[in-house]
Every structure is written in structure tokens, then in C-alpha cells.
PDB file of C-alpha atoms and ligand atoms in Angstrom:
ATOM      1  CA  MET A   1      40.599 -18.894 -32.687  1.00  0.00           C
ATOM      2  CA  THR A   2      39.796 -22.578 -32.259  1.00  0.00           C
ATOM      3  CA  ARG A   3      36.724 -23.027 -30.100  1.00  0.00           C
ATOM      4  CA  ILE A   4      36.659 -25.445 -27.158  1.00  0.00           C
ATOM      5  CA  ALA A   5      33.525 -27.478 -26.418  1.00  0.00           C
ATOM      6  CA  SER A   6      33.180 -29.332 -23.117  1.00  0.00           C
ATOM      7  CA  HIS A   7      32.048 -32.806 -24.175  1.00  0.00           C
ATOM      8  CA  ARG A   8      29.054 -34.139 -22.165  1.00  0.00           C
ATOM      9  CA  GLY A   9      29.863 -31.466 -19.596  1.00  0.00           C
ATOM     10  CA  GLY A  10      33.484 -32.692 -19.291  1.00  0.00           C
ATOM     11  CA  THR A  11      33.200 -36.441 -18.727  1.00  0.00           C
ATOM     12  CA  LEU A  12      36.752 -37.142 -17.561  1.00  0.00           C
ATOM     13  CA  GLU A  13      36.586 -34.276 -15.032  1.00  0.00           C
ATOM     14  CA  PHE A  14      33.009 -34.453 -13.726  1.00  0.00           C
ATOM     15  CA  GLY A  15      31.461 -37.759 -14.852  1.00  0.00           C
ATOM     16  CA  ASP A  16      29.345 -38.391 -17.955  1.00  0.00           C
ATOM     17  CA  SER A  17      26.566 -35.826 -18.497  1.00  0.00           C
ATOM     18  CA  THR A  18      26.336 -34.908 -14.802  1.00  0.00           C
ATOM     19  CA  PRO A  19      24.644 -31.842 -13.292  1.00  0.00           C
ATOM     20  CA  LEU A  20      27.982 -30.878 -11.694  1.00  0.00           C
ATOM     21  CA  GLY A  21      29.757 -31.100 -15.045  1.00  0.00           C
ATOM     22  CA  PHE A  22      27.192 -28.870 -16.711  1.00  0.00           C
ATOM     23  CA  MET A  23      27.139 -26.354 -13.839  1.00  0.00           C
ATOM     24  CA  ASN A  24      30.937 -26.114 -13.814  1.00  0.00           C
ATOM     25  CA  THR A  25      31.158 -25.843 -17.601  1.00  0.00           C
ATOM     26  CA  ALA A  26      28.627 -22.978 -17.533  1.00  0.00           C
ATOM     27  CA  ARG A  27      31.112 -20.928 -15.496  1.00  0.00           C
ATOM     28  CA  MET A  28      34.241 -21.832 -17.464  1.00  0.00           C
ATOM     29  CA  MET A  29      36.040 -19.577 -19.917  1.00  0.00           C
ATOM     30  CA  LEU A  30      35.255 -21.763 -22.898  1.00  0.00           C
ATOM     31  CA  ASP A  31      33.070 -21.492 -25.930  1.00  0.00           C
ATOM     32  CA  GLU A  32      30.592 -24.352 -25.975  1.00  0.00           C
ATOM     33  CA  VAL A  33      29.111 -27.260 -24.055  1.00  0.00           C
ATOM     34  CA  GLU A  34      28.298 -30.425 -25.975  1.00  0.00           C
ATOM     35  CA  PHE A  35      25.497 -32.729 -24.846  1.00  0.00           C
ATOM     36  CA  ASP A  36      23.165 -35.450 -26.141  1.00  0.00           C
ATOM     37  CA  VAL A  37      19.410 -35.864 -25.860  1.00  0.00           C
ATOM     38  CA  HIS A  38      17.021 -38.823 -25.710  1.00  0.00           C
ATOM     39  CA  PRO A  39      13.212 -38.985 -25.236  1.00  0.00           C
ATOM     40  CA  THR A  40      11.521 -40.925 -22.434  1.00  0.00           C
ATOM     41  CA  MET A  41       8.419 -43.038 -23.071  1.00  0.00           C
ATOM     42  CA  ASP A  42       6.236 -40.382 -21.405  1.00  0.00           C
ATOM     43  CA  GLY A  43       7.405 -37.371 -23.391  1.00  0.00           C
ATOM     44  CA  ALA A  44      10.337 -35.922 -21.456  1.00  0.00           C
ATOM     45  CA  ILE A  45      13.661 -35.075 -23.117  1.00  0.00           C
ATOM     46  CA  MET A  46      16.636 -36.143 -21.022  1.00  0.00           C
ATOM     47  CA  VAL A  47      20.310 -35.192 -21.312  1.00  0.00           C
ATOM     48  CA  HIS A  48      22.327 -38.413 -21.457  1.00  0.00           C
ATOM     49  CA  HIS A  49      24.948 -39.790 -23.812  1.00  0.00           C
ATOM     50  CA  ASP A  50      23.962 -43.415 -24.332  1.00  0.00           C
ATOM     51  CA  ALA A  51      20.528 -44.543 -25.466  1.00  0.00           C
ATOM     52  CA  THR A  52      20.461 -46.808 -22.401  1.00  0.00           C
ATOM     53  CA  LEU A  53      21.275 -46.295 -18.722  1.00  0.00           C
ATOM     54  CA  ASP A  54      23.423 -49.441 -18.658  1.00  0.00           C
ATOM     55  CA  ARG A  55      26.975 -48.187 -19.092  1.00  0.00           C
ATOM     56  CA  THR A  56      27.053 -44.998 -17.023  1.00  0.00           C
ATOM     57  CA  THR A  57      24.477 -45.377 -14.219  1.00  0.00           C
ATOM     58  CA  ASP A  58      23.351 -47.830 -11.529  1.00  0.00           C
ATOM     59  CA  ARG A  59      20.227 -48.722 -13.553  1.00  0.00           C
ATOM     60  CA  THR A  60      19.548 -50.448 -16.854  1.00  0.00           C
ATOM     61  CA  GLY A  61      17.164 -50.058 -19.768  1.00  0.00           C
ATOM     62  CA  ALA A  62      16.664 -47.953 -22.874  1.00  0.00           C
ATOM     63  CA  ILE A  63      15.648 -44.391 -21.991  1.00  0.00           C
ATOM     64  CA  ALA A  64      12.921 -44.417 -24.657  1.00  0.00           C
ATOM     65  CA  THR A  65      11.257 -47.385 -22.911  1.00  0.00           C
ATOM     66  CA  LEU A  66      11.391 -45.816 -19.425  1.00  0.00           C
ATOM     67  CA  SER A  67       9.367 -43.128 -17.678  1.00  0.00           C
ATOM     68  CA  GLU A  68      10.955 -39.775 -16.870  1.00  0.00           C
ATOM     69  CA  ALA A  69      10.773 -40.720 -13.171  1.00  0.00           C
ATOM     70  CA  ALA A  70      12.670 -43.963 -13.797  1.00  0.00           C
ATOM     71  CA  VAL A  71      15.435 -42.153 -15.693  1.00  0.00           C
ATOM     72  CA  ARG A  72      15.649 -39.503 -12.975  1.00  0.00           C
ATOM     73  CA  ALA A  73      16.003 -42.246 -10.342  1.00  0.00           C
ATOM     74  CA  ALA A  74      19.226 -43.498 -11.940  1.00  0.00           C
ATOM     75  CA  VAL A  75      22.455 -42.482 -10.190  1.00  0.00           C
ATOM     76  CA  ILE A  76      25.187 -41.492 -12.641  1.00  0.00           C
ATOM     77  CA  ASP A  77      28.578 -43.119 -12.002  1.00  0.00           C
ATOM     78  CA  TYR A  78      31.256 -40.797 -10.543  1.00  0.00           C
ATOM     79  CA  SER A  79      28.680 -38.021 -10.054  1.00  0.00           C
ATOM     80  CA  ALA A  80      28.585 -37.778  -6.240  1.00  0.00           C
ATOM     81  CA  GLY A  81      25.172 -39.453  -6.337  1.00  0.00           C
ATOM     82  CA  SER A  82      23.430 -37.175  -8.826  1.00  0.00           C
ATOM     83  CA  HIS A  83      20.856 -38.001 -11.485  1.00  0.00           C
ATOM     84  CA  PRO A  84      20.215 -37.287 -15.185  1.00  0.00           C
ATOM     85  CA  ILE A  85      18.587 -33.915 -15.903  1.00  0.00           C
ATOM     86  CA  SER A  86      16.116 -32.807 -18.554  1.00  0.00           C
ATOM     87  CA  LEU A  87      16.896 -30.555 -21.508  1.00  0.00           C
ATOM     88  CA  ALA A  88      14.792 -27.792 -19.924  1.00  0.00           C
ATOM     89  CA  GLU A  89      16.866 -28.019 -16.732  1.00  0.00           C
ATOM     90  CA  LEU A  90      20.072 -27.834 -18.754  1.00  0.00           C
ATOM     91  CA  CYS A  91      18.756 -24.718 -20.505  1.00  0.00           C
ATOM     92  CA  ALA A  92      18.076 -23.122 -17.098  1.00  0.00           C
ATOM     93  CA  ILE A  93      21.669 -23.796 -15.984  1.00  0.00           C
ATOM     94  CA  TYR A  94      22.964 -21.934 -19.065  1.00  0.00           C
ATOM     95  CA  ALA A  95      20.468 -19.064 -19.060  1.00  0.00           C
ATOM     96  CA  ASP A  96      23.070 -16.606 -17.705  1.00  0.00           C
ATOM     97  CA  SER A  97      26.183 -18.310 -19.093  1.00  0.00           C
ATOM     98  CA  ALA A  98      28.285 -17.114 -22.038  1.00  0.00           C
ATOM     99  CA  VAL A  99      28.856 -20.744 -23.071  1.00  0.00           C
ATOM    100  CA  ALA A 100      26.952 -21.773 -26.216  1.00  0.00           C
ATOM    101  CA  PHE A 101      25.147 -25.069 -26.847  1.00  0.00           C
ATOM    102  CA  ARG A 102      26.305 -27.907 -29.130  1.00  0.00           C
ATOM    103  CA  CYS A 103      23.294 -30.222 -29.015  1.00  0.00           C
ATOM    104  CA  GLU A 104      23.560 -33.719 -30.470  1.00  0.00           C
ATOM    105  CA  ILE A 105      20.368 -35.463 -31.513  1.00  0.00           C
ATOM    106  CA  LYS A 106      21.081 -39.120 -30.763  1.00  0.00           C
ATOM    107  CA  PRO A 107      19.490 -42.160 -32.393  1.00  0.00           C
ATOM    108  CA  GLY A 108      17.757 -44.804 -30.301  1.00  0.00           C
ATOM    109  CA  ASP A 109      19.283 -48.006 -28.990  1.00  0.00           C
ATOM    110  CA  ASP A 110      18.540 -49.592 -32.405  1.00  0.00           C
ATOM    111  CA  GLY A 111      20.648 -46.955 -34.178  1.00  0.00           C
ATOM    112  CA  LEU A 112      17.572 -45.438 -35.840  1.00  0.00           C
ATOM    113  CA  ALA A 113      16.301 -41.871 -35.508  1.00  0.00           C
ATOM    114  CA  TYR A 114      13.628 -41.265 -32.842  1.00  0.00           C
ATOM    115  CA  GLN A 115      10.190 -40.300 -34.158  1.00  0.00           C
ATOM    116  CA  ASP A 116       9.458 -36.586 -33.711  1.00  0.00           C
ATOM    117  CA  LEU A 117      12.348 -35.857 -31.352  1.00  0.00           C
ATOM    118  CA  VAL A 118      13.738 -33.023 -33.499  1.00  0.00           C
ATOM    119  CA  PRO A 119      10.723 -30.652 -33.349  1.00  0.00           C
ATOM    120  CA  ARG A 120      10.354 -31.266 -29.616  1.00  0.00           C
ATOM    121  CA  VAL A 121      14.014 -30.442 -28.943  1.00  0.00           C
ATOM    122  CA  ILE A 122      13.746 -27.287 -31.069  1.00  0.00           C
ATOM    123  CA  ASP A 123      10.612 -26.316 -29.152  1.00  0.00           C
ATOM    124  CA  VAL A 124      12.330 -26.601 -25.735  1.00  0.00           C
ATOM    125  CA  LEU A 125      15.377 -24.667 -26.962  1.00  0.00           C
ATOM    126  CA  GLN A 126      13.125 -21.968 -28.420  1.00  0.00           C
ATOM    127  CA  LYS A 127      10.940 -21.602 -25.312  1.00  0.00           C
ATOM    128  CA  THR A 128      13.939 -21.364 -22.995  1.00  0.00           C
ATOM    129  CA  GLY A 129      15.665 -18.778 -25.193  1.00  0.00           C
ATOM    130  CA  MET A 130      18.622 -21.068 -25.938  1.00  0.00           C
ATOM    131  CA  LEU A 131      17.940 -21.825 -29.601  1.00  0.00           C
ATOM    132  CA  ASP A 132      19.798 -18.700 -30.799  1.00  0.00           C
ATOM    133  CA  ARG A 133      22.938 -20.002 -29.040  1.00  0.00           C
ATOM    134  CA  THR A 134      22.722 -23.582 -30.286  1.00  0.00           C
ATOM    135  CA  THR A 135      24.508 -25.578 -32.982  1.00  0.00           C
ATOM    136  CA  LEU A 136      22.751 -28.893 -33.658  1.00  0.00           C
ATOM    137  CA  SER A 137      24.538 -32.077 -34.603  1.00  0.00           C
ATOM    138  CA  SER A 138      23.985 -35.716 -35.511  1.00  0.00           C
ATOM    139  CA  PHE A 139      25.779 -38.714 -36.964  1.00  0.00           C
ATOM    140  CA  LEU A 140      22.582 -39.399 -38.991  1.00  0.00           C
ATOM    141  CA  VAL A 141      22.130 -37.489 -42.257  1.00  0.00           C
ATOM    142  CA  GLU A 142      18.410 -38.254 -41.995  1.00  0.00           C
ATOM    143  CA  THR A 143      18.303 -36.375 -38.678  1.00  0.00           C
ATOM    144  CA  LEU A 144      20.242 -33.456 -40.167  1.00  0.00           C
ATOM    145  CA  ASP A 145      17.664 -33.273 -42.972  1.00  0.00           C
ATOM    146  CA  GLU A 146      14.940 -33.143 -40.321  1.00  0.00           C
ATOM    147  CA  LEU A 147      16.828 -30.422 -38.461  1.00  0.00           C
ATOM    148  CA  ALA A 148      17.261 -28.353 -41.644  1.00  0.00           C
ATOM    149  CA  ASP A 149      13.495 -28.442 -42.141  1.00  0.00           C
ATOM    150  CA  ALA A 150      12.860 -27.400 -38.527  1.00  0.00           C
ATOM    151  CA  THR A 151      15.394 -24.614 -37.933  1.00  0.00           C
ATOM    152  CA  ASP A 152      17.832 -22.183 -39.561  1.00  0.00           C
ATOM    153  CA  ARG A 153      20.410 -22.801 -36.820  1.00  0.00           C
ATOM    154  CA  PRO A 154      23.907 -24.089 -37.808  1.00  0.00           C
ATOM    155  CA  LEU A 155      24.141 -27.841 -38.313  1.00  0.00           C
ATOM    156  CA  LEU A 156      27.064 -30.202 -37.877  1.00  0.00           C
ATOM    157  CA  TRP A 157      27.512 -33.666 -39.351  1.00  0.00           C
ATOM    158  CA  LEU A 158      29.491 -35.958 -37.054  1.00  0.00           C
ATOM    159  CA  VAL A 159      31.304 -38.326 -39.406  1.00  0.00           C
ATOM    160  CA  SER A 160      32.341 -41.602 -37.762  1.00  0.00           C
ATOM    161  CA  PRO A 161      35.707 -43.212 -38.634  1.00  0.00           C
ATOM    162  CA  PRO A 162      34.064 -46.121 -40.569  1.00  0.00           C
ATOM    163  CA  VAL A 163      31.925 -43.730 -42.613  1.00  0.00           C
ATOM    164  CA  LEU A 164      34.951 -41.525 -43.300  1.00  0.00           C
ATOM    165  CA  ARG A 165      36.931 -44.563 -44.450  1.00  0.00           C
ATOM    166  CA  GLN A 166      34.125 -46.064 -46.518  1.00  0.00           C
ATOM    167  CA  LEU A 167      33.005 -42.895 -48.298  1.00  0.00           C
ATOM    168  CA  GLY A 168      36.369 -41.156 -48.518  1.00  0.00           C
ATOM    169  CA  HIS A 169      37.044 -37.425 -48.245  1.00  0.00           C
ATOM    170  CA  GLN A 170      35.433 -36.343 -51.506  1.00  0.00           C
ATOM    171  CA  ALA A 171      32.199 -38.290 -51.043  1.00  0.00           C
ATOM    172  CA  ILE A 172      31.839 -36.961 -47.483  1.00  0.00           C
ATOM    173  CA  ILE A 173      32.071 -33.427 -48.834  1.00  0.00           C
ATOM    174  CA  GLU A 174      29.594 -34.185 -51.635  1.00  0.00           C
ATOM    175  CA  VAL A 175      27.052 -35.581 -49.152  1.00  0.00           C
ATOM    176  CA  ALA A 176      27.422 -32.528 -46.907  1.00  0.00           C
ATOM    177  CA  LEU A 177      26.956 -30.157 -49.843  1.00  0.00           C
ATOM    178  CA  ALA A 178      24.003 -32.127 -51.233  1.00  0.00           C
ATOM    179  CA  HIS A 179      22.245 -31.949 -47.855  1.00  0.00           C
ATOM    180  CA  GLY A 180      23.132 -28.327 -47.105  1.00  0.00           C
ATOM    181  CA  ILE A 181      25.192 -29.298 -44.056  1.00  0.00           C
ATOM    182  CA  PRO A 182      27.642 -26.439 -43.339  1.00  0.00           C
ATOM    183  CA  GLU A 183      30.041 -28.179 -40.921  1.00  0.00           C
ATOM    184  CA  ILE A 184      31.776 -31.547 -40.678  1.00  0.00           C
ATOM    185  CA  GLY A 185      33.277 -33.018 -37.520  1.00  0.00           C
ATOM    186  CA  VAL A 186      35.595 -36.036 -37.443  1.00  0.00           C
ATOM    187  CA  HIS A 187      37.396 -37.925 -34.672  1.00  0.00           C
ATOM    188  CA  ILE A 188      40.601 -36.037 -33.872  1.00  0.00           C
ATOM    189  CA  ASP A 189      42.731 -39.098 -34.660  1.00  0.00           C
ATOM    190  CA  PHE A 190      41.383 -39.119 -38.242  1.00  0.00           C
ATOM    191  CA  ALA A 191      41.822 -35.385 -38.848  1.00  0.00           C
ATOM    192  CA  ASP A 192      44.653 -34.055 -40.970  1.00  0.00           C
ATOM    193  CA  ALA A 193      45.508 -30.934 -42.947  1.00  0.00           C
ATOM    194  CA  ARG A 194      44.610 -32.571 -46.268  1.00  0.00           C
ATOM    195  CA  LEU A 195      41.078 -33.411 -45.142  1.00  0.00           C
ATOM    196  CA  MET A 196      40.638 -30.018 -43.479  1.00  0.00           C
ATOM    197  CA  ASP A 197      41.810 -28.205 -46.629  1.00  0.00           C
ATOM    198  CA  ALA A 198      39.442 -30.218 -48.811  1.00  0.00           C
ATOM    199  CA  VAL A 199      36.488 -29.521 -46.502  1.00  0.00           C
ATOM    200  CA  GLN A 200      37.272 -25.816 -46.205  1.00  0.00           C
ATOM    201  CA  SER A 201      37.913 -25.476 -49.957  1.00  0.00           C
ATOM    202  CA  ALA A 202      34.349 -26.703 -50.457  1.00  0.00           C
ATOM    203  CA  GLY A 203      33.145 -23.835 -48.281  1.00  0.00           C
ATOM    204  CA  LEU A 204      32.424 -25.988 -45.236  1.00  0.00           C
ATOM    205  CA  ASP A 205      33.577 -25.643 -41.637  1.00  0.00           C
ATOM    206  CA  PHE A 206      35.782 -28.336 -40.124  1.00  0.00           C
ATOM    207  CA  GLY A 207      35.938 -29.474 -36.520  1.00  0.00           C
ATOM    208  CA  CYS A 208      36.961 -32.469 -34.439  1.00  0.00           C
ATOM    209  CA  TRP A 209      35.601 -34.521 -31.574  1.00  0.00           C
ATOM    210  CA  ALA A 210      37.109 -36.657 -28.818  1.00  0.00           C
ATOM    211  CA  ALA A 211      40.283 -34.627 -28.198  1.00  0.00           C
ATOM    212  CA  HIS A 212      40.875 -35.827 -24.642  1.00  0.00           C
ATOM    213  CA  THR A 213      44.651 -36.127 -24.225  1.00  0.00           C
ATOM    214  CA  ALA A 214      47.182 -33.287 -24.281  1.00  0.00           C
ATOM    215  CA  GLU A 215      48.511 -34.673 -27.574  1.00  0.00           C
ATOM    216  CA  GLN A 216      45.063 -34.715 -29.165  1.00  0.00           C
ATOM    217  CA  ILE A 217      44.277 -31.214 -27.892  1.00  0.00           C
ATOM    218  CA  ASP A 218      47.650 -29.942 -29.184  1.00  0.00           C
ATOM    219  CA  LYS A 219      46.831 -31.474 -32.565  1.00  0.00           C
ATOM    220  CA  ALA A 220      43.458 -29.691 -32.738  1.00  0.00           C
ATOM    221  CA  PHE A 221      45.082 -26.332 -31.967  1.00  0.00           C
ATOM    222  CA  ALA A 222      47.984 -26.993 -34.384  1.00  0.00           C
ATOM    223  CA  LEU A 223      45.584 -27.836 -37.222  1.00  0.00           C
ATOM    224  CA  GLY A 224      43.536 -24.761 -36.364  1.00  0.00           C
ATOM    225  CA  VAL A 225      40.166 -26.525 -36.549  1.00  0.00           C
ATOM    226  CA  LYS A 226      37.052 -24.417 -35.985  1.00  0.00           C
ATOM    227  CA  VAL A 227      36.032 -26.277 -32.843  1.00  0.00           C
ATOM    228  CA  PHE A 228      36.825 -29.450 -30.925  1.00  0.00           C
ATOM    229  CA  THR A 229      35.025 -31.330 -28.185  1.00  0.00           C
ATOM    230  CA  THR A 230      36.937 -32.624 -25.176  1.00  0.00           C
ATOM    231  CA  ASP A 231      36.193 -34.576 -22.018  1.00  0.00           C
ATOM    232  CA  ARG A 232      38.867 -32.467 -20.302  1.00  0.00           C
ATOM    233  CA  PRO A 233      37.835 -28.801 -20.655  1.00  0.00           C
ATOM    234  CA  SER A 234      40.196 -27.608 -17.890  1.00  0.00           C
ATOM    235  CA  LEU A 235      43.161 -29.202 -19.658  1.00  0.00           C
ATOM    236  CA  ALA A 236      42.084 -27.706 -23.003  1.00  0.00           C
ATOM    237  CA  MET A 237      41.788 -24.227 -21.458  1.00  0.00           C
ATOM    238  CA  ALA A 238      45.231 -24.567 -19.806  1.00  0.00           C
ATOM    239  CA  ILE A 239      46.818 -25.582 -23.130  1.00  0.00           C
ATOM    240  CA  ARG A 240      45.035 -22.718 -24.934  1.00  0.00           C
ATOM    241  CA  ASP A 241      46.196 -20.204 -22.308  1.00  0.00           C
ATOM    242  CA  ARG A 242      49.756 -21.485 -22.506  1.00  0.00           C
ATOM    243  CA  LYS A 243      49.745 -21.122 -26.306  1.00  0.00           C
ATOM    244  CA  GLN A 244      48.287 -17.619 -26.130  1.00  0.00           C
ATOM    245  CA  SER A 245      50.905 -16.399 -23.658  1.00  0.00           C
ATOM    246  CA  ALA A 246      53.785 -18.063 -25.551  1.00  0.00           C
TER     247      ALA A 246
HETATM  248 MG1   MG B 301      27.622 -36.207 -28.435  1.00  0.00          MG
END
């Protein structure tokens, strides 16, 4: 029962973190939608992958140094002319959807955790009724510690390939256990049965991210990971349906 999470609303199908991607994902027969959040300089929380607008929109600048209006004015590439939305707007899109949230708390453009973003994200999720359907994730252990203090919701540590290589399997597991982190996610290309067994034997959940090709999606299903994120949710659903009817 591997769960499928539409990454950034399904970037390769609908553009990166676009309103259309999130609206379509809300109606799909899949388990979760993954997204990332950043604060603006005037207190808004926007749904966008990168810390800056540079790579994926027609504007530039770090979101944390811009006003909400300036971020909203950006046109997202390959989005039919649409603009970044706020976390509250995303919550409204999913109010009547069966798809659960996988919310990643991003660091700033300097790679460091934003001040006070965690409690503000939790507050929006709580007020919109989405917190009970949300798993929260970060690459930063510091941010996961902050999350653990702020909420009882499930947490996920996204372990980057360099960190996985540098710490090694056992040290990754020890860090997760020491910080009370119940789930580890690694890049699909660095996942294997040995790592998954070690993580699960320690009582932790194991998932993968960035399964975008048919081969990567097949691998995630073959391993039987708990959950994987994909930029191609329609492809992942088609492969899942084919496997189930086989
Ligand atoms: Mg993410």
C-alpha cells in the first residue's frame, strides 16, 4: 500500500507549485500532495519551492525580502499565466479533498531556518482545519526539533544524498531516533532494500522523494516504501493501477 504524493502539485504535469497543479491534484485518486512554504517580508506564507523567484517565475528576488503583493505578481513558468498562492489559499483548495498534506518547511536562501515560520505555519493549518491531515517535513533537523515542540503531527526528515553518504545508514538512524523523528525520506536513486530494512528495523518509516520516471516509480513500488513523491502523479497512478490489476 505504497502512498503516492504529488510533488509541488505535480511539477512535470502542471508546472512548479501552480494553482492548476494543486487544484488538479486535489481531485486525483492519490494519497498526498507535497508542497513547500516560505514567508514574505510582510508576514504572508507563500507556497513555492525555491527560496527565490528566480528559477521558476518571470521575477527575481528572495521571497523573504519581498512583499506578499510582489510575490503574487510573479508569473510562474508553464502555468498558463498564474501566480503563487498563499498557504491559506492552498488549504481552501483541499478543504473538501481526500488528499492529505505533506508540508515541507524550507530554509531561506542562505540555507538557514526562517525565524518563527514553524508556529505560523502550524497556526494556518490549524485554523483552516488541515493540520489533522498534514505530515510535516524538512531537510533541517533544527526545523524538525522546532516542529516537534509545536505539534504532535507526524514528522519526516528529508535526508539529502550528501548527508546520507557522509553520515552513513546507521548514523542517519541514530540521529532520527535521538530527535524523535518517526520517518526518513531519501532520494529514490539512493534507496535500497538494505537501507529500508535498517530504517524499518529501528522502528522508523521509510519513504522516497523525486521518483519522476517510470523506472523510478517502479522501483518505489517494488521496494514497497511507505510513500514517494513524484512530479508525475498521473504516471504514478497509471503504474499503480496497472500493478493492482495485474
Ligand atoms: Mg519539497
